[in-house]
PDB file of C-alpha atoms in Angstrom:
ATOM      1  CA  MET A   1    -102.693-214.337-111.643  1.00  0.00           C
ATOM      2  CA  LYS A   2    -101.920-217.952-113.972  1.00  0.00           C
ATOM      3  CA  ILE A   3     -99.006-217.766-116.423  1.00  0.00           C
ATOM      4  CA  LEU A   4     -98.338-221.043-118.605  1.00  0.00           C
ATOM      5  CA  PHE A   5     -94.980-221.141-119.791  1.00  0.00           C
ATOM      6  CA  VAL A   6     -94.739-222.769-123.033  1.00  0.00           C
ATOM      7  CA  TYR A   7     -90.815-223.780-123.748  1.00  0.00           C
ATOM      8  CA  THR A   8     -90.385-225.415-127.225  1.00  0.00           C
ATOM      9  CA  ASP A   9     -87.452-227.773-126.892  1.00  0.00           C
ATOM     10  CA  VAL A  10     -88.008-230.213-130.167  1.00  0.00           C
ATOM     11  CA  ASN A  11     -85.783-232.037-132.410  1.00  0.00           C
ATOM     12  CA  VAL A  12     -82.760-231.220-129.901  1.00  0.00           C
ATOM     13  CA  ARG A  13     -79.962-233.397-130.277  1.00  0.00           C
ATOM     14  CA  GLY A  14     -78.748-235.258-127.453  1.00  0.00           C
ATOM     15  CA  GLY A  15     -82.317-236.222-126.408  1.00  0.00           C
ATOM     16  CA  ALA A  16     -82.517-235.103-122.801  1.00  0.00           C
ATOM     17  CA  GLN A  17     -85.226-232.772-121.726  1.00  0.00           C
ATOM     18  CA  SER A  18     -83.705-229.371-120.460  1.00  0.00           C
ATOM     19  CA  TYR A  19     -83.949-226.751-117.902  1.00  0.00           C
ATOM     20  CA  GLN A  20     -84.706-223.378-119.590  1.00  0.00           C
ATOM     21  CA  PHE A  21     -82.839-220.798-117.131  1.00  0.00           C
ATOM     22  CA  GLY A  22     -84.558-217.854-118.068  1.00  0.00           C
ATOM     23  CA  ILE A  23     -88.354-219.255-117.291  1.00  0.00           C
ATOM     24  CA  GLY A  24     -86.956-220.532-113.945  1.00  0.00           C
ATOM     25  CA  GLN A  25     -86.013-217.391-113.393  1.00  0.00           C
ATOM     26  CA  ILE A  26     -89.432-215.407-114.347  1.00  0.00           C
ATOM     27  CA  SER A  27     -91.521-218.302-112.921  1.00  0.00           C
ATOM     28  CA  ALA A  28     -89.737-217.791-109.262  1.00  0.00           C
ATOM     29  CA  MET A  29     -90.231-213.825-109.476  1.00  0.00           C
ATOM     30  CA  LEU A  30     -93.927-214.322-110.345  1.00  0.00           C
ATOM     31  CA  ARG A  31     -94.505-216.833-107.232  1.00  0.00           C
ATOM     32  CA  LYS A  32     -92.556-214.871-105.021  1.00  0.00           C
ATOM     33  CA  HIS A  33     -95.150-211.760-105.989  1.00  0.00           C
ATOM     34  CA  GLY A  34     -98.273-214.678-105.448  1.00  0.00           C
ATOM     35  CA  HIS A  35     -98.776-215.634-108.974  1.00  0.00           C
ATOM     36  CA  GLU A  36     -99.799-219.294-110.053  1.00  0.00           C
ATOM     37  CA  CYS A  37     -97.173-220.856-112.755  1.00  0.00           C
ATOM     38  CA  ARG A  38     -97.073-224.080-114.727  1.00  0.00           C
ATOM     39  CA  LEU A  39     -95.164-225.342-118.007  1.00  0.00           C
ATOM     40  CA  HIS A  40     -95.977-227.262-120.952  1.00  0.00           C
ATOM     41  CA  TYR A  41     -92.791-228.133-122.219  1.00  0.00           C
ATOM     42  CA  MET A  42     -92.535-229.298-125.778  1.00  0.00           C
ATOM     43  CA  PHE A  43     -89.939-232.022-126.150  1.00  0.00           C
ATOM     44  CA  GLY A  44     -89.546-234.202-129.447  1.00  0.00           C
ATOM     45  CA  SER A  45     -92.445-232.778-131.573  1.00  0.00           C
ATOM     46  CA  CYS A  46     -94.377-229.621-131.723  1.00  0.00           C
ATOM     47  CA  ASN A  47     -97.598-231.413-131.320  1.00  0.00           C
ATOM     48  CA  THR A  48    -100.230-228.455-130.290  1.00  0.00           C
ATOM     49  CA  ALA A  49    -103.410-230.717-128.963  1.00  0.00           C
ATOM     50  CA  PRO A  50    -101.538-231.461-125.669  1.00  0.00           C
ATOM     51  CA  LEU A  51    -100.825-227.618-125.492  1.00  0.00           C
ATOM     52  CA  LEU A  52    -104.543-226.436-125.970  1.00  0.00           C
ATOM     53  CA  GLU A  53    -106.080-229.283-123.563  1.00  0.00           C
ATOM     54  CA  THR A  54    -103.690-227.665-121.183  1.00  0.00           C
ATOM     55  CA  ILE A  55    -104.704-224.184-121.852  1.00  0.00           C
ATOM     56  CA  ASP A  56    -108.626-225.459-121.484  1.00  0.00           C
ATOM     57  CA  ARG A  57    -107.995-227.093-118.472  1.00  0.00           C
ATOM     58  CA  PHE A  58    -105.456-224.403-116.903  1.00  0.00           C
ATOM     59  CA  LYS A  59    -107.407-221.300-118.217  1.00  0.00           C
ATOM     60  CA  PRO A  60    -104.276-218.981-117.762  1.00  0.00           C
ATOM     61  CA  ASP A  61    -104.388-215.403-118.072  1.00  0.00           C
ATOM     62  CA  LEU A  62    -100.390-215.239-120.376  1.00  0.00           C
ATOM     63  CA  ILE A  63     -99.232-217.726-122.041  1.00  0.00           C
ATOM     64  CA  ALA A  64     -95.318-217.132-122.418  1.00  0.00           C
ATOM     65  CA  PHE A  65     -92.798-218.472-124.388  1.00  0.00           C
ATOM     66  CA  SER A  66     -88.831-218.444-124.439  1.00  0.00           C
ATOM     67  CA  ALA A  67     -87.508-218.822-127.773  1.00  0.00           C
ATOM     68  CA  VAL A  68     -83.895-219.151-129.180  1.00  0.00           C
ATOM     69  CA  SER A  69     -84.269-218.318-133.113  1.00  0.00           C
ATOM     70  CA  PRO A  70     -83.550-222.513-134.337  1.00  0.00           C
ATOM     71  CA  GLN A  71     -86.936-223.141-131.974  1.00  0.00           C
ATOM     72  CA  TYR A  72     -88.835-219.646-133.052  1.00  0.00           C
ATOM     73  CA  HIS A  73     -90.665-221.233-135.837  1.00  0.00           C
ATOM     74  CA  TYR A  74     -91.772-223.886-133.410  1.00  0.00           C
ATOM     75  CA  VAL A  75     -93.557-220.918-131.452  1.00  0.00           C
ATOM     76  CA  ARG A  76     -94.716-219.348-134.569  1.00  0.00           C
ATOM     77  CA  ASP A  77     -96.659-222.477-135.493  1.00  0.00           C
ATOM     78  CA  VAL A  78     -97.709-222.796-131.618  1.00  0.00           C
ATOM     79  CA  LEU A  79     -99.201-219.445-131.475  1.00  0.00           C
ATOM     80  CA  ALA A  80    -100.467-220.409-135.055  1.00  0.00           C
ATOM     81  CA  ALA A  81    -102.534-223.276-133.406  1.00  0.00           C
ATOM     82  CA  LEU A  82    -104.327-220.948-130.382  1.00  0.00           C
ATOM     83  CA  PRO A  83    -107.879-220.013-130.275  1.00  0.00           C
ATOM     84  CA  GLU A  84    -108.881-216.585-131.731  1.00  0.00           C
ATOM     85  CA  ASN A  85    -109.920-215.903-128.371  1.00  0.00           C
ATOM     86  CA  HIS A  86    -106.641-216.830-126.410  1.00  0.00           C
ATOM     87  CA  PRO A  87    -104.960-215.239-123.307  1.00  0.00           C
ATOM     88  CA  PHE A  88    -102.527-212.374-123.611  1.00  0.00           C
ATOM     89  CA  THR A  89     -99.170-213.889-125.176  1.00  0.00           C
ATOM     90  CA  LEU A  90     -95.496-212.871-124.640  1.00  0.00           C
ATOM     91  CA  LEU A  91     -92.191-213.979-126.199  1.00  0.00           C
ATOM     92  CA  GLY A  92     -88.910-213.406-124.432  1.00  0.00           C
ATOM     93  CA  GLY A  93     -85.634-215.066-124.701  1.00  0.00           C
ATOM     94  CA  HIS A  94     -82.646-214.837-127.564  1.00  0.00           C
ATOM     95  CA  HIS A  95     -85.094-214.798-130.641  1.00  0.00           C
ATOM     96  CA  ALA A  96     -87.320-211.752-129.083  1.00  0.00           C
ATOM     97  CA  THR A  97     -84.361-209.791-128.122  1.00  0.00           C
ATOM     98  CA  LEU A  98     -82.447-210.298-131.742  1.00  0.00           C
ATOM     99  CA  CYS A  99     -85.130-210.211-133.782  1.00  0.00           C
ATOM    100  CA  HIS A 100     -87.881-207.894-132.986  1.00  0.00           C
ATOM    101  CA  ASP A 101     -89.573-207.870-136.200  1.00  0.00           C
ATOM    102  CA  CYS A 102     -91.204-211.843-135.124  1.00  0.00           C
ATOM    103  CA  LEU A 103     -93.917-209.164-132.728  1.00  0.00           C
ATOM    104  CA  GLY A 104     -95.221-207.916-136.412  1.00  0.00           C
ATOM    105  CA  GLU A 105     -95.201-211.060-138.175  1.00  0.00           C
ATOM    106  CA  SER A 106     -97.015-213.392-136.018  1.00  0.00           C
ATOM    107  CA  PRO A 107    -100.742-212.717-135.421  1.00  0.00           C
ATOM    108  CA  ASN A 108    -101.772-214.231-132.323  1.00  0.00           C
ATOM    109  CA  LEU A 109     -98.479-212.876-130.611  1.00  0.00           C
ATOM    110  CA  ASP A 110     -99.159-209.588-128.533  1.00  0.00           C
ATOM    111  CA  ALA A 111     -96.195-208.804-126.671  1.00  0.00           C
ATOM    112  CA  ILE A 112     -92.169-209.208-127.027  1.00  0.00           C
ATOM    113  CA  CYS A 113     -90.017-208.848-124.130  1.00  0.00           C
ATOM    114  CA  ILE A 114     -86.220-207.509-125.105  1.00  0.00           C
ATOM    115  CA  GLY A 115     -83.903-208.512-122.534  1.00  0.00           C
ATOM    116  CA  GLU A 116     -84.087-209.469-118.950  1.00  0.00           C
ATOM    117  CA  GLY A 117     -87.365-210.439-118.011  1.00  0.00           C
ATOM    118  CA  ASP A 118     -88.284-210.672-114.143  1.00  0.00           C
ATOM    119  CA  TYR A 119     -89.175-207.452-113.614  1.00  0.00           C
ATOM    120  CA  PRO A 120     -91.218-206.502-116.958  1.00  0.00           C
ATOM    121  CA  THR A 121     -93.142-209.908-116.624  1.00  0.00           C
ATOM    122  CA  LEU A 122     -93.995-209.318-113.464  1.00  0.00           C
ATOM    123  CA  GLU A 123     -94.810-205.869-114.192  1.00  0.00           C
ATOM    124  CA  LEU A 124     -97.127-206.792-116.932  1.00  0.00           C
ATOM    125  CA  VAL A 125     -98.742-209.677-114.872  1.00  0.00           C
ATOM    126  CA  GLU A 126     -99.817-206.960-112.124  1.00  0.00           C
ATOM    127  CA  SER A 127    -101.018-204.330-114.737  1.00  0.00           C
ATOM    128  CA  MET A 128    -103.013-207.360-116.399  1.00  0.00           C
ATOM    129  CA  LYS A 129    -104.273-208.112-112.441  1.00  0.00           C
ATOM    130  CA  ASP A 130    -105.134-204.549-111.904  1.00  0.00           C
ATOM    131  CA  GLY A 131    -106.505-203.968-115.348  1.00  0.00           C
ATOM    132  CA  LYS A 132    -104.524-201.052-115.977  1.00  0.00           C
ATOM    133  CA  PRO A 133    -102.564-200.600-119.351  1.00  0.00           C
ATOM    134  CA  ALA A 134     -99.014-202.196-119.958  1.00  0.00           C
ATOM    135  CA  ASP A 135     -97.767-199.796-122.771  1.00  0.00           C
ATOM    136  CA  ASN A 136     -95.623-198.297-120.544  1.00  0.00           C
ATOM    137  CA  ILE A 137     -93.464-201.229-119.369  1.00  0.00           C
ATOM    138  CA  LYS A 138     -89.817-200.934-120.126  1.00  0.00           C
ATOM    139  CA  ASN A 139     -88.203-203.929-122.413  1.00  0.00           C
ATOM    140  CA  LEU A 140     -91.674-204.655-123.523  1.00  0.00           C
ATOM    141  CA  TRP A 141     -93.324-204.134-127.074  1.00  0.00           C
ATOM    142  CA  ILE A 142     -96.548-204.135-127.015  1.00  0.00           C
ATOM    143  CA  LYS A 143     -98.521-205.075-129.919  1.00  0.00           C
ATOM    144  CA  LYS A 144    -101.689-202.453-130.126  1.00  0.00           C
ATOM    145  CA  PRO A 145    -105.732-203.655-131.796  1.00  0.00           C
ATOM    146  CA  GLY A 146    -104.871-202.532-135.106  1.00  0.00           C
ATOM    147  CA  GLY A 147    -101.133-204.014-135.536  1.00  0.00           C
ATOM    148  CA  SER A 148     -99.646-200.808-133.840  1.00  0.00           C
ATOM    149  CA  ILE A 149     -96.700-201.630-132.123  1.00  0.00           C
ATOM    150  CA  VAL A 150     -95.882-199.423-128.935  1.00  0.00           C
ATOM    151  CA  LYS A 151     -91.905-199.864-128.757  1.00  0.00           C
ATOM    152  CA  ASN A 152     -91.148-199.273-124.763  1.00  0.00           C
ATOM    153  CA  PRO A 153     -87.292-198.719-124.244  1.00  0.00           C
ATOM    154  CA  THR A 154     -85.076-200.973-122.411  1.00  0.00           C
ATOM    155  CA  ARG A 155     -84.403-200.647-118.854  1.00  0.00           C
ATOM    156  CA  PRO A 156     -80.498-201.082-117.347  1.00  0.00           C
ATOM    157  CA  PHE A 157     -79.165-204.282-116.072  1.00  0.00           C
ATOM    158  CA  THR A 158     -80.532-205.794-113.065  1.00  0.00           C
ATOM    159  CA  GLU A 159     -77.332-205.268-110.776  1.00  0.00           C
ATOM    160  CA  ASP A 160     -78.314-206.384-107.115  1.00  0.00           C
ATOM    161  CA  LEU A 161     -78.496-210.463-108.097  1.00  0.00           C
ATOM    162  CA  ASP A 162     -79.095-211.334-104.551  1.00  0.00           C
ATOM    163  CA  SER A 163     -82.194-209.388-104.922  1.00  0.00           C
ATOM    164  CA  LEU A 164     -83.989-211.626-107.292  1.00  0.00           C
ATOM    165  CA  PRO A 165     -85.241-215.082-105.852  1.00  0.00           C
ATOM    166  CA  PHE A 166     -83.421-218.591-106.614  1.00  0.00           C
ATOM    167  CA  PRO A 167     -84.477-219.907-110.035  1.00  0.00           C
ATOM    168  CA  ASP A 168     -87.894-221.895-109.645  1.00  0.00           C
ATOM    169  CA  ARG A 169     -86.919-225.484-110.526  1.00  0.00           C
ATOM    170  CA  GLU A 170     -89.719-227.527-109.235  1.00  0.00           C
ATOM    171  CA  LEU A 171     -91.555-226.175-112.463  1.00  0.00           C
ATOM    172  CA  PHE A 172     -89.519-228.359-114.207  1.00  0.00           C
ATOM    173  CA  ASP A 173     -89.964-231.179-112.348  1.00  0.00           C
ATOM    174  CA  THR A 174     -93.404-232.377-114.307  1.00  0.00           C
TER     175      THR A 174
END
């Protein structure tokens, strides 16, 4: 499966592009299981044209966002710019964990991940690959056709951190 991570880092003071640990960790988990991951890094402005070109060329099965609350309005703008037949979309990070209502407020957002995303995102991608429903994956809230939301419970935190792969740093070398 192909996963496109979109990271908005727009209007951030300091000027340096930054590494997003959550995306790096989830990408490492997905790559460990044979999935192809790419990053579209939005720095400086929220110009969606280059992202739409990346989506057209890469043809991802999943578009995954991570956002802190000050960046969420950019993610919402990006979601609004997606074509009608867009790939499945997932939002994780602090904003999704703290502001669950964002799922119902964003028409082009299909799911949010609450809390840790390593295993839930892997389970989502594997379900998509196998053509199985993703309705029962802990930590994920899934929007169904018609707008109803399946609110799965959260799982315990991963205690054995050595079981996780080292974060993917190559993803950010673009």
